XYZ file of C-alpha atoms in Angstrom:
662
model
C 40.877 111.581 16.255
C 43.663 109.041 16.603
C 46.400 110.905 18.426
C 46.725 108.069 20.912
C 47.245 105.433 18.222
C 50.798 104.164 17.980
C 52.389 105.280 14.737
C 54.863 103.273 12.711
C 58.582 103.968 12.937
C 59.867 106.438 10.351
C 60.709 104.987 6.986
C 64.386 105.522 6.269
C 64.026 106.874 2.757
C 61.755 109.646 4.000
C 64.819 111.379 5.382
C 65.804 112.387 1.863
C 62.328 113.565 0.927
C 62.236 116.615 -1.360
C 59.176 117.647 0.642
C 61.139 117.939 3.881
C 59.639 117.105 7.259
C 55.886 116.911 6.816
C 53.562 118.582 9.270
C 49.817 119.068 8.857
C 47.917 121.929 10.469
C 44.638 120.028 10.647
C 42.322 123.013 11.302
C 43.951 124.941 8.452
C 43.562 122.042 6.018
C 39.934 121.518 7.026
C 39.277 125.228 6.575
C 40.803 125.093 3.101
C 38.670 122.127 2.097
C 35.517 123.690 3.546
C 36.172 126.874 1.583
C 33.955 129.931 1.682
C 31.021 127.998 3.179
C 32.844 126.610 6.214
C 30.214 127.952 8.615
C 27.365 126.355 6.690
C 29.222 123.057 6.491
C 29.719 123.222 10.251
C 25.990 123.736 10.784
C 25.160 120.737 8.610
C 27.715 118.590 10.465
C 26.004 119.473 13.746
C 22.667 118.475 12.244
C 24.114 115.156 11.094
C 25.212 114.368 14.627
C 21.765 115.247 15.934
C 20.174 112.730 13.570
C 22.927 110.107 13.727
C 20.430 107.495 14.931
C 18.951 107.361 11.423
C 21.990 105.267 10.425
C 20.877 102.606 12.885
C 17.237 102.998 11.857
C 18.163 101.994 8.324
C 19.256 98.593 9.642
C 16.540 97.991 12.219
C 13.310 99.447 10.832
C 10.986 97.935 8.261
C 10.984 99.623 4.871
C 7.739 101.475 5.543
C 8.914 102.582 8.974
C 12.210 103.799 7.588
C 10.521 105.755 4.817
C 8.457 107.618 7.400
C 11.546 108.180 9.533
C 13.447 109.617 6.581
C 10.552 111.931 5.726
C 10.432 113.076 9.339
C 14.140 113.934 9.303
C 13.853 115.788 5.992
C 10.941 117.916 7.230
C 12.775 118.697 10.458
C 15.898 119.671 8.530
C 13.762 121.924 6.337
C 12.558 123.752 9.427
C 16.171 124.652 10.263
C 16.778 126.230 6.850
C 19.596 123.835 5.953
C 17.838 122.453 2.886
C 16.501 125.688 1.400
C 19.629 127.787 1.036
C 19.382 127.999 -2.742
C 15.872 129.474 -2.816
C 15.080 133.218 -2.807
C 14.955 134.843 0.603
C 11.410 136.110 0.072
C 10.217 132.502 0.087
C 12.179 131.472 3.177
C 15.391 130.443 1.430
C 18.944 131.614 1.842
C 19.390 133.154 -1.592
C 22.763 131.478 -2.122
C 23.115 128.635 -4.630
C 26.734 127.962 -3.702
C 25.687 127.551 -0.076
C 22.994 125.054 -1.045
C 25.531 122.888 -2.894
C 27.933 123.021 0.059
C 25.152 122.026 2.444
C 24.049 119.150 0.229
C 27.616 117.931 -0.227
C 28.145 117.876 3.540
C 24.829 116.117 4.071
C 26.374 113.316 1.999
C 28.408 112.270 5.054
C 25.205 110.955 6.630
C 22.410 108.610 5.653
C 22.007 108.730 1.905
C 18.254 108.086 1.873
C 17.915 111.392 3.731
C 20.273 112.998 1.241
C 18.390 111.721 -1.814
C 14.978 112.662 -0.426
C 16.345 116.159 0.217
C 17.642 116.184 -3.363
C 14.285 115.120 -4.795
C 12.247 117.569 -2.729
C 14.425 120.671 -2.866
C 16.799 120.072 -5.772
C 14.649 118.378 -8.408
C 11.037 119.272 -7.588
C 11.910 122.611 -6.018
C 14.472 123.352 -8.727
C 11.909 122.723 -11.461
C 9.451 125.140 -9.836
C 12.157 127.761 -9.303
C 13.968 127.532 -12.632
C 11.181 126.571 -15.039
C 8.283 128.412 -13.393
C 7.470 132.098 -13.106
C 6.306 134.302 -10.259
C 2.847 132.805 -10.001
C 4.359 129.357 -9.494
C 6.906 130.723 -7.035
C 4.187 132.452 -5.036
C 2.013 129.346 -5.034
C 4.566 126.721 -4.092
C 8.033 127.853 -3.025
C 7.364 128.914 0.572
C 5.511 125.669 1.279
C 8.025 123.366 -0.326
C 10.970 125.140 1.329
C 9.361 124.417 4.712
C 8.606 120.826 3.753
C 4.866 121.463 4.008
C 4.325 120.725 0.304
C 5.980 117.487 -0.772
C 6.649 116.982 -4.452
C 8.323 114.717 -6.970
C 10.150 115.119 -10.265
C 8.338 113.043 -12.879
C 10.673 112.982 -15.840
C 11.992 109.437 -16.356
C 9.713 106.879 -17.964
C 9.879 103.113 -18.143
C 10.792 103.334 -21.814
C 12.924 106.472 -21.754
C 15.470 107.693 -19.249
C 18.426 109.441 -20.870
C 16.510 110.294 -24.055
C 14.193 112.851 -22.498
C 13.148 114.294 -25.859
C 11.398 111.000 -26.679
C 9.173 110.898 -23.584
C 5.732 109.395 -24.248
C 3.525 111.258 -21.751
C 1.404 113.942 -23.428
C -0.100 117.217 -22.240
C -2.773 118.284 -24.752
C -4.314 121.741 -24.485
C -8.108 121.982 -24.485
C -8.978 125.595 -25.425
C -12.641 125.137 -24.484
C -11.795 124.601 -20.827
C -8.322 126.213 -20.853
C -6.874 123.036 -19.407
C -4.122 120.580 -20.243
C -5.038 116.916 -20.398
C -2.229 114.703 -19.097
C -2.143 111.230 -20.590
C 0.120 108.197 -20.294
C -0.155 107.060 -23.882
C 1.490 103.637 -23.569
C 2.784 101.403 -20.768
C 6.335 102.442 -21.672
C 5.330 106.066 -20.991
C 4.692 105.305 -17.323
C 6.691 107.629 -15.093
C 9.111 105.326 -13.301
C 11.696 105.306 -10.497
C 10.233 108.602 -9.275
C 11.455 109.513 -5.787
C 8.767 110.678 -3.315
C 6.042 109.294 -5.600
C 5.084 106.045 -3.882
C 4.009 107.579 -0.552
C 4.614 111.241 0.103
C 4.355 113.566 -2.913
C 1.294 115.759 -3.235
C 2.456 117.403 -6.460
C 4.507 116.258 -9.412
C 6.574 118.276 -11.857
C 5.533 116.254 -14.910
C 7.572 116.365 -18.101
C 5.380 115.693 -21.135
C 5.086 116.305 -24.862
C 3.125 119.558 -25.175
C 0.421 119.452 -27.838
C -1.387 122.675 -28.729
C -3.847 122.888 -31.618
C -2.809 119.467 -32.817
C 0.836 120.497 -33.078
C 3.592 119.072 -30.883
C 6.018 121.519 -29.283
C 8.358 119.135 -27.522
C 8.835 118.338 -23.853
C 7.633 120.852 -21.254
C 6.984 120.645 -17.526
C 3.684 121.117 -15.700
C 2.690 121.034 -12.039
C 0.197 118.216 -11.572
C -1.518 117.361 -8.249
C -1.326 113.617 -7.590
C -2.599 113.383 -3.985
C -4.946 115.171 -1.645
C -3.443 114.387 1.721
C -2.889 110.642 1.601
C -5.490 110.002 -1.105
C -4.404 109.484 -4.709
C -6.448 111.730 -6.993
C -8.801 110.486 -9.747
C -7.073 109.643 -13.022
C -3.766 109.068 -11.278
C -2.461 105.570 -10.643
C 0.568 105.171 -8.380
C 2.389 101.930 -7.673
C 5.444 101.263 -5.558
C 8.727 100.358 -7.246
C 9.356 98.003 -4.328
C 12.625 97.045 -2.658
C 15.780 98.371 -4.284
C 19.500 97.688 -4.024
C 19.700 100.590 -1.612
C 18.106 103.902 -0.651
C 15.103 102.062 0.746
C 14.179 105.113 2.785
C 13.183 106.812 -0.478
C 9.718 105.936 -1.779
C 10.318 105.460 -5.481
C 7.182 104.788 -7.491
C 5.486 104.611 -10.867
C 2.838 107.108 -11.986
C 0.250 106.766 -14.770
C -2.116 109.503 -15.900
C -5.475 108.885 -17.532
C -7.073 112.103 -18.714
C -5.908 114.166 -15.732
C -6.844 117.805 -16.247
C -4.856 120.755 -14.926
C -5.423 124.475 -15.579
C -3.475 126.377 -18.212
C -1.489 128.043 -15.436
C -0.029 124.658 -14.454
C 2.473 124.944 -17.313
C 5.868 125.994 -15.966
C 6.185 128.819 -18.429
C 9.589 130.403 -18.028
C 10.507 129.553 -21.627
C 7.130 129.043 -23.339
C 3.504 130.040 -22.759
C 0.120 128.972 -24.058
C -2.383 131.814 -24.401
C -6.045 131.560 -23.414
C -7.088 131.153 -27.027
C -4.640 128.302 -27.543
C -1.588 129.907 -29.142
C 1.852 128.591 -28.289
C 4.354 131.407 -27.660
C 8.086 131.206 -26.976
C 10.989 133.614 -27.358
C 13.151 130.632 -28.344
C 12.031 129.660 -31.819
C 14.097 126.520 -32.265
C 12.527 123.539 -30.487
C 15.839 121.773 -29.816
C 17.425 124.887 -28.411
C 14.380 125.509 -26.240
C 14.565 121.956 -24.916
C 18.258 122.134 -24.070
C 17.839 125.564 -22.514
C 15.116 124.177 -20.277
C 17.193 121.163 -19.228
C 20.236 123.354 -18.719
C 18.471 125.175 -15.905
C 18.400 121.887 -13.969
C 22.184 121.381 -14.029
C 22.410 121.857 -10.253
C 21.202 118.279 -9.778
C 24.253 116.889 -11.550
C 26.565 119.124 -9.557
C 25.009 117.891 -6.325
C 25.039 114.183 -7.200
C 28.736 114.332 -8.000
C 29.429 116.187 -4.770
C 27.438 113.643 -2.754
C 29.302 110.731 -4.342
C 32.563 112.366 -3.380
C 31.352 112.764 0.209
C 30.544 109.065 0.382
C 34.055 108.285 -0.860
C 35.459 110.506 1.901
C 33.516 108.548 4.522
C 34.842 105.252 3.160
C 38.420 106.507 3.042
C 38.228 107.905 6.558
C 37.127 104.539 7.910
C 39.645 102.515 5.897
C 42.641 104.732 6.610
C 41.832 104.998 10.314
C 41.441 101.216 10.429
C 44.808 100.857 8.701
C 46.338 102.980 11.461
C 44.989 100.616 14.147
C 44.772 97.095 12.779
C 47.909 94.973 12.965
C 48.663 91.866 10.929
C 51.786 89.649 10.763
C 55.174 90.148 12.402
C 56.764 91.734 9.370
C 59.464 94.015 10.787
C 59.610 93.097 14.489
C 59.548 89.685 16.097
C 57.347 90.675 18.995
C 54.913 93.059 17.301
C 52.629 92.747 14.323
C 52.751 95.520 11.760
C 50.111 98.179 11.139
C 48.210 97.591 7.917
C 48.989 101.021 6.541
C 52.719 100.350 6.842
C 52.486 97.686 4.157
C 53.346 98.960 0.698
C 50.402 97.208 -0.942
C 47.950 98.676 1.541
C 49.343 102.125 0.802
C 49.069 101.438 -2.915
C 45.427 100.455 -2.542
C 44.272 103.435 -0.525
C 46.568 106.422 -0.904
C 46.222 107.067 -4.670
C 42.446 106.960 -4.118
C 42.888 109.470 -1.311
C 44.934 111.711 -3.619
C 42.315 111.448 -6.362
C 39.621 112.371 -3.832
C 41.530 115.555 -3.059
C 41.833 116.313 -6.769
C 38.116 115.782 -7.363
C 37.330 117.887 -4.288
C 39.107 120.891 -5.770
C 37.535 120.185 -9.152
C 34.143 120.166 -7.460
C 34.923 123.485 -5.773
C 35.595 125.117 -9.132
C 32.411 123.629 -10.572
C 30.272 124.774 -7.628
C 31.715 128.269 -7.868
C 30.865 128.499 -11.560
C 27.379 127.164 -10.944
C 26.855 129.886 -8.360
C 28.145 132.591 -10.729
C 25.981 131.489 -13.674
C 22.756 130.995 -11.723
C 23.254 134.129 -9.633
C 23.667 136.251 -12.756
C 27.326 137.075 -12.098
C 28.320 135.317 -15.329
C 25.834 135.805 -18.138
C 27.396 134.764 -21.465
C 25.988 131.726 -23.244
C 29.317 129.939 -23.746
C 30.002 129.962 -19.989
C 26.582 128.444 -19.354
C 27.218 125.660 -21.841
C 30.678 125.023 -20.464
C 29.085 124.768 -17.026
C 26.632 122.149 -18.295
C 29.479 120.192 -19.842
C 31.715 120.438 -16.787
C 28.867 119.416 -14.495
C 28.143 116.356 -16.637
C 31.776 115.270 -16.776
C 32.606 115.907 -13.136
C 29.509 114.024 -12.036
C 30.622 111.026 -14.100
C 34.165 110.971 -12.733
C 33.124 111.605 -9.128
C 30.458 108.909 -9.000
C 32.625 106.298 -10.712
C 35.340 107.196 -8.227
C 32.926 106.738 -5.326
C 31.944 103.259 -6.527
C 35.553 102.181 -6.926
C 36.761 103.777 -3.682
C 34.020 102.342 -1.485
C 34.690 98.845 -2.809
C 38.455 99.104 -2.271
C 37.996 100.514 1.219
C 35.571 97.710 2.086
C 38.111 95.118 1.014
C 40.891 96.931 2.864
C 38.919 96.455 6.076
C 38.624 92.706 5.556
C 35.759 90.877 7.187
C 35.056 93.835 9.450
C 34.217 95.891 6.374
C 31.471 93.436 5.497
C 29.496 94.115 8.675
C 26.625 96.560 8.276
C 27.586 98.417 11.440
C 30.755 99.584 9.688
C 28.784 101.516 7.019
C 30.216 99.928 3.902
C 27.056 97.921 3.194
C 24.974 101.098 3.082
C 27.645 103.123 1.279
C 27.946 100.527 -1.473
C 24.221 99.958 -1.903
C 23.121 103.570 -1.617
C 25.726 105.097 -3.960
C 25.553 102.468 -6.685
C 22.734 104.298 -8.456
C 24.677 107.576 -8.442
C 26.389 106.473 -11.655
C 23.015 106.628 -13.409
C 21.257 109.297 -11.303
C 20.884 112.559 -13.217
C 22.080 110.876 -16.387
C 24.001 107.718 -17.223
C 27.704 108.527 -16.954
C 28.558 107.360 -20.459
C 25.757 109.448 -21.932
C 26.935 112.453 -19.943
C 30.451 112.086 -21.313
C 29.005 112.122 -24.827
C 27.473 115.498 -23.932
C 30.935 116.653 -22.860
C 32.437 115.462 -26.148
C 29.794 117.279 -28.179
C 30.789 120.535 -26.542
C 34.472 119.891 -27.169
C 34.017 119.022 -30.824
C 31.760 121.982 -31.577
C 33.526 124.386 -29.232
C 30.186 125.197 -27.572
C 29.166 126.852 -30.830
C 25.988 128.889 -31.125
C 24.254 125.910 -32.681
C 25.545 123.524 -30.026
C 22.097 122.998 -28.540
C 20.568 122.289 -31.936
C 22.678 119.202 -32.543
C 21.746 115.689 -31.609
C 24.571 113.157 -31.735
C 24.083 112.583 -35.460
C 23.948 116.294 -36.129
C 27.204 116.596 -34.238
C 28.778 113.968 -36.514
C 27.762 115.920 -39.607
C 28.865 119.219 -38.048
C 32.347 117.955 -37.266
C 32.698 116.124 -40.568
C 31.937 119.316 -42.490
C 34.804 121.121 -40.784
C 38.411 120.664 -41.670
C 39.909 118.534 -38.929
C 42.506 121.223 -38.412
C 39.678 123.602 -37.546
C 38.530 121.278 -34.777
C 42.064 121.067 -33.455
C 42.508 124.814 -33.723
C 39.430 125.231 -31.541
C 40.828 122.945 -28.860
C 42.427 124.536 -25.833
C 45.729 122.789 -26.362
C 46.218 123.156 -30.107
C 49.678 124.734 -29.681
C 50.625 122.351 -26.929
C 53.500 120.513 -28.592
C 55.249 123.738 -29.563
C 54.893 125.042 -26.021
C 56.247 121.813 -24.593
C 59.231 121.784 -26.910
C 60.036 125.338 -25.859
C 59.553 124.620 -22.168
C 61.545 121.397 -21.991
C 64.035 121.914 -24.798
C 63.074 119.715 -27.702
C 61.008 116.794 -28.892
C 61.977 114.655 -25.890
C 60.057 116.840 -23.466
C 58.242 113.805 -22.115
C 61.533 112.129 -21.256
C 63.564 115.093 -20.026
C 61.072 116.751 -17.682
C 61.276 115.992 -13.984
C 58.668 113.516 -12.771
C 57.599 115.889 -10.005
C 57.373 118.922 -12.281
C 53.740 120.114 -12.323
C 54.290 121.395 -15.865
C 55.101 117.833 -16.909
C 51.922 116.549 -15.269
C 49.800 119.175 -16.955
C 51.516 118.596 -20.284
C 50.857 114.853 -20.246
C 47.159 115.354 -19.444
C 46.817 118.057 -22.094
C 48.607 116.011 -24.745
C 46.272 113.073 -24.144
C 43.211 115.316 -24.324
C 44.261 117.043 -27.543
C 45.307 113.819 -29.232
C 42.019 112.112 -28.376
C 39.871 115.033 -29.554
C 41.763 115.156 -32.825
C 41.444 111.394 -33.213
C 37.671 111.531 -32.779
C 37.362 114.342 -35.311
C 39.419 112.427 -37.877
C 37.407 109.247 -37.378
C 34.104 111.078 -37.745
C 35.220 112.810 -40.922
C 36.666 109.613 -42.369
C 33.382 107.778 -41.821
C 31.246 110.497 -43.400
C 33.648 110.882 -46.339
C 33.277 107.136 -46.920
C 29.514 107.586 -47.264
C 28.561 105.873 -44.021
C 25.343 106.658 -42.159
C 26.033 109.234 -39.385
C 24.470 106.955 -36.796
C 26.761 104.114 -37.751
C 29.771 106.433 -37.768
C 28.952 107.611 -34.268
C 28.403 104.081 -32.999
C 31.765 102.959 -34.336
C 33.687 105.760 -32.642
C 31.595 105.964 -29.471
C 34.366 104.522 -27.312
C 36.769 107.179 -28.616
C 34.171 109.894 -27.974
C 33.781 108.857 -24.341
C 37.551 108.475 -23.864
C 38.202 111.976 -25.220
C 35.582 113.489 -22.931
C 36.995 111.646 -19.948
C 40.514 112.861 -20.765
C 39.174 116.415 -20.941
C 37.530 116.238 -17.513
C 40.607 114.536 -16.026
C 42.615 117.522 -17.201
C 40.126 119.975 -15.706
C 40.377 118.172 -12.362
C 44.170 118.227 -12.423
C 44.152 121.926 -13.334
C 41.897 122.644 -10.362
C 44.241 120.793 -7.997
C 47.379 122.418 -9.398
C 45.779 125.856 -9.182
C 44.676 125.248 -5.590
C 48.216 124.248 -4.610
C 49.759 127.230 -6.401
C 47.435 129.630 -4.580
C 48.683 128.546 -1.152
C 51.420 130.548 0.550
C 54.708 128.753 1.015
C 54.647 126.576 4.097
C 53.756 123.153 5.422
C 50.219 123.121 4.049
C 51.380 123.842 0.510
C 54.099 121.211 0.815
C 51.642 118.503 1.851
C 49.148 119.432 -0.872
C 51.942 119.403 -3.433
C 52.860 115.890 -2.350
C 49.266 114.696 -2.662
C 48.919 116.386 -6.052
C 52.090 114.681 -7.287
C 50.695 111.333 -6.194
C 47.420 111.989 -7.996
C 49.099 113.077 -11.228
C 51.670 110.289 -11.439
C 49.304 107.520 -10.353
C 46.867 108.738 -13.046
C 49.584 108.652 -15.711
C 50.621 105.216 -14.478
C 47.025 103.955 -14.676
C 46.870 104.976 -18.357
C 50.468 104.150 -19.216
C 49.427 101.810 -22.018
C 47.863 104.730 -23.902
C 50.862 107.003 -23.318
C 53.244 104.276 -24.475
C 51.117 103.507 -27.554
C 51.279 107.171 -28.521
C 54.986 107.634 -27.960
C 54.837 109.779 -24.856
C 56.167 107.243 -22.354
C 59.169 104.976 -22.730
C 59.302 101.586 -21.064
C 62.042 102.761 -18.747
C 60.258 105.963 -17.755
C 57.066 103.989 -17.120
C 58.951 101.796 -14.674
C 60.446 104.881 -13.060
C 56.977 106.376 -12.587
C 55.799 103.199 -10.819
C 58.757 103.408 -8.447
C 58.009 107.072 -7.863
C 54.354 106.319 -7.057
C 55.487 103.769 -4.481
C 57.814 106.359 -2.995
C 55.077 108.999 -2.929
C 52.776 106.578 -1.113
C 55.445 106.061 1.550
C 55.793 109.816 1.913
C 52.040 110.309 2.255
C 51.752 107.521 4.836
C 52.838 109.590 7.907
C 50.161 112.223 7.228
C 47.414 109.952 5.881
C 45.456 110.162 9.137
C 45.428 113.948 9.049
C 44.472 113.964 5.376
C 41.276 111.990 6.018
C 40.453 113.780 9.276
C 40.575 117.071 7.362
C 37.439 115.971 5.499
C 35.599 116.651 8.734
C 33.351 113.597 8.716
C 31.690 113.585 12.159
C 32.735 110.615 14.273
C 29.080 109.642 14.683
C 28.760 109.278 10.897
C 31.513 106.677 10.772
C 29.803 104.263 13.177
C 32.361 101.397 13.118
C 32.788 101.410 16.907
C 34.657 98.103 17.094
C 36.570 98.710 13.885
C 37.794 102.144 14.997
C 38.162 101.508 18.721
C 40.250 104.235 20.308
C 43.769 103.406 21.397
C 45.543 100.104 21.300
C 43.828 96.815 21.994
């Protein structure tokens, strides 16, 4: 991409680099990042280029015009098969869930209104039909929705309840005389809200409501409810537009109210529960909580995809900012007659290159997650613990990836100065359109509490039965040592002492030793999990209300979950590096992994110092090492971002990334 851009002179201290002379085989690195679905990713990239004009349309069209344009693109993409790869082949899909995630992730390089409308139509609405419905629902809807002929929406969130789905206020009451369900918005707070596709285009809605049969409530279930006939809203349905948003204005978010809307008994998506003609509720899962969590667990693909899309947006931002840093000159710093390239400044490297390294780490973490999603939902992995671990990992990875996207896009915008503030350079759209990703598919802090619940209960058989207060009681009734024994790293300190020769393992290990990196992340995770368990037990033993106990330790709960996911991400990166044959590619990845690990330890050095795992002197040494690693990454930074494979047309930024020297 930038082979004709003048590079900076070699930095003298690179001559002594333990990584040797760095060389990047760009096609090989791109192939590694693309993984098993490289061909599918290539097809999606070609489609992005074909519809590149939609990026300009977002700036020039009115909101209504742009909504129609986005719908047009989504329907045309559906006709190519790119959006239906996760659906069964007999309904026109590709029969490959892993492929569908890879396609969606790659689509994240382009306009994000298109991406989100694809996610609503095929991931949320289509996923609800596929995973919660049975053959009659599949036969009725899947072929049409895969082609984009049937447009639908996912009506879960309400004005009064978002994350707490179990408390939704919409009701679906069974009338045995007519064998129909009556859908009712009981209060204004039960209005379905922020629903993508609802304001203009959806004909059907997957409505989540409290199921009432024979006067008895059975918890939240999903039903297929028609809301439009063509462009006409059906009787009993009231739809209003959510109006302008911070971003994603090509997606028609709306509010839906139901007033006595009747649907046939067969409208219930009955994979996990049925209502018989005579009005009996039947389910193979007796426990209502477990049934609810089982139902929601089938929709985990949405979280996997949102995290992947956030990561793609971060890759776009980094590609623009790094390429700009390889072109833009400022100040005569090292030569009297030539200004210096931005990326040759140490601070500029510090701002961008650790974020680049973290993006690589999250990429490999996302690959592991996507692979496990594919295995669980394709029936390759069938045990219940693996499914619950998947749900937990999806929740945690989504949180880290979307927070990372928000931070990275902002830093990259600033690193491009005033040019980054111009809409033509994509940062305006990237910032506005990804901001909601941190609350899409679950608020990130709530998701990390889900992760912590799994850690503290070890994904026990009664994991799904426990709300947060039940989790407090569960943990408090165990000996704390039992919680620690269940943790992955309960023998960590002994292993570290053996590996590094004593209690000073954290001082004696080499800074570039991957075992040291892994040990530091594992120590933090284990210590935090144990700390949460002790705090919960101490509060209960003191006679405190479980809700108050949980509230008081909530920050520790979230921190422990975050430490756990950080360790999973590092493990994924370390494993990916270890799997590579010796050679230049492995050397470069090892360098990037070292930068990620040490910059992460540096970012949390206060915690490590508070807990005796980092001396003041070693902390200072790590900061110097991070600076050095940034200088070593600098000569290959361009290749590292080009390996993401973001099509040139998706970067826009013509003036900002002008070819060659000015």
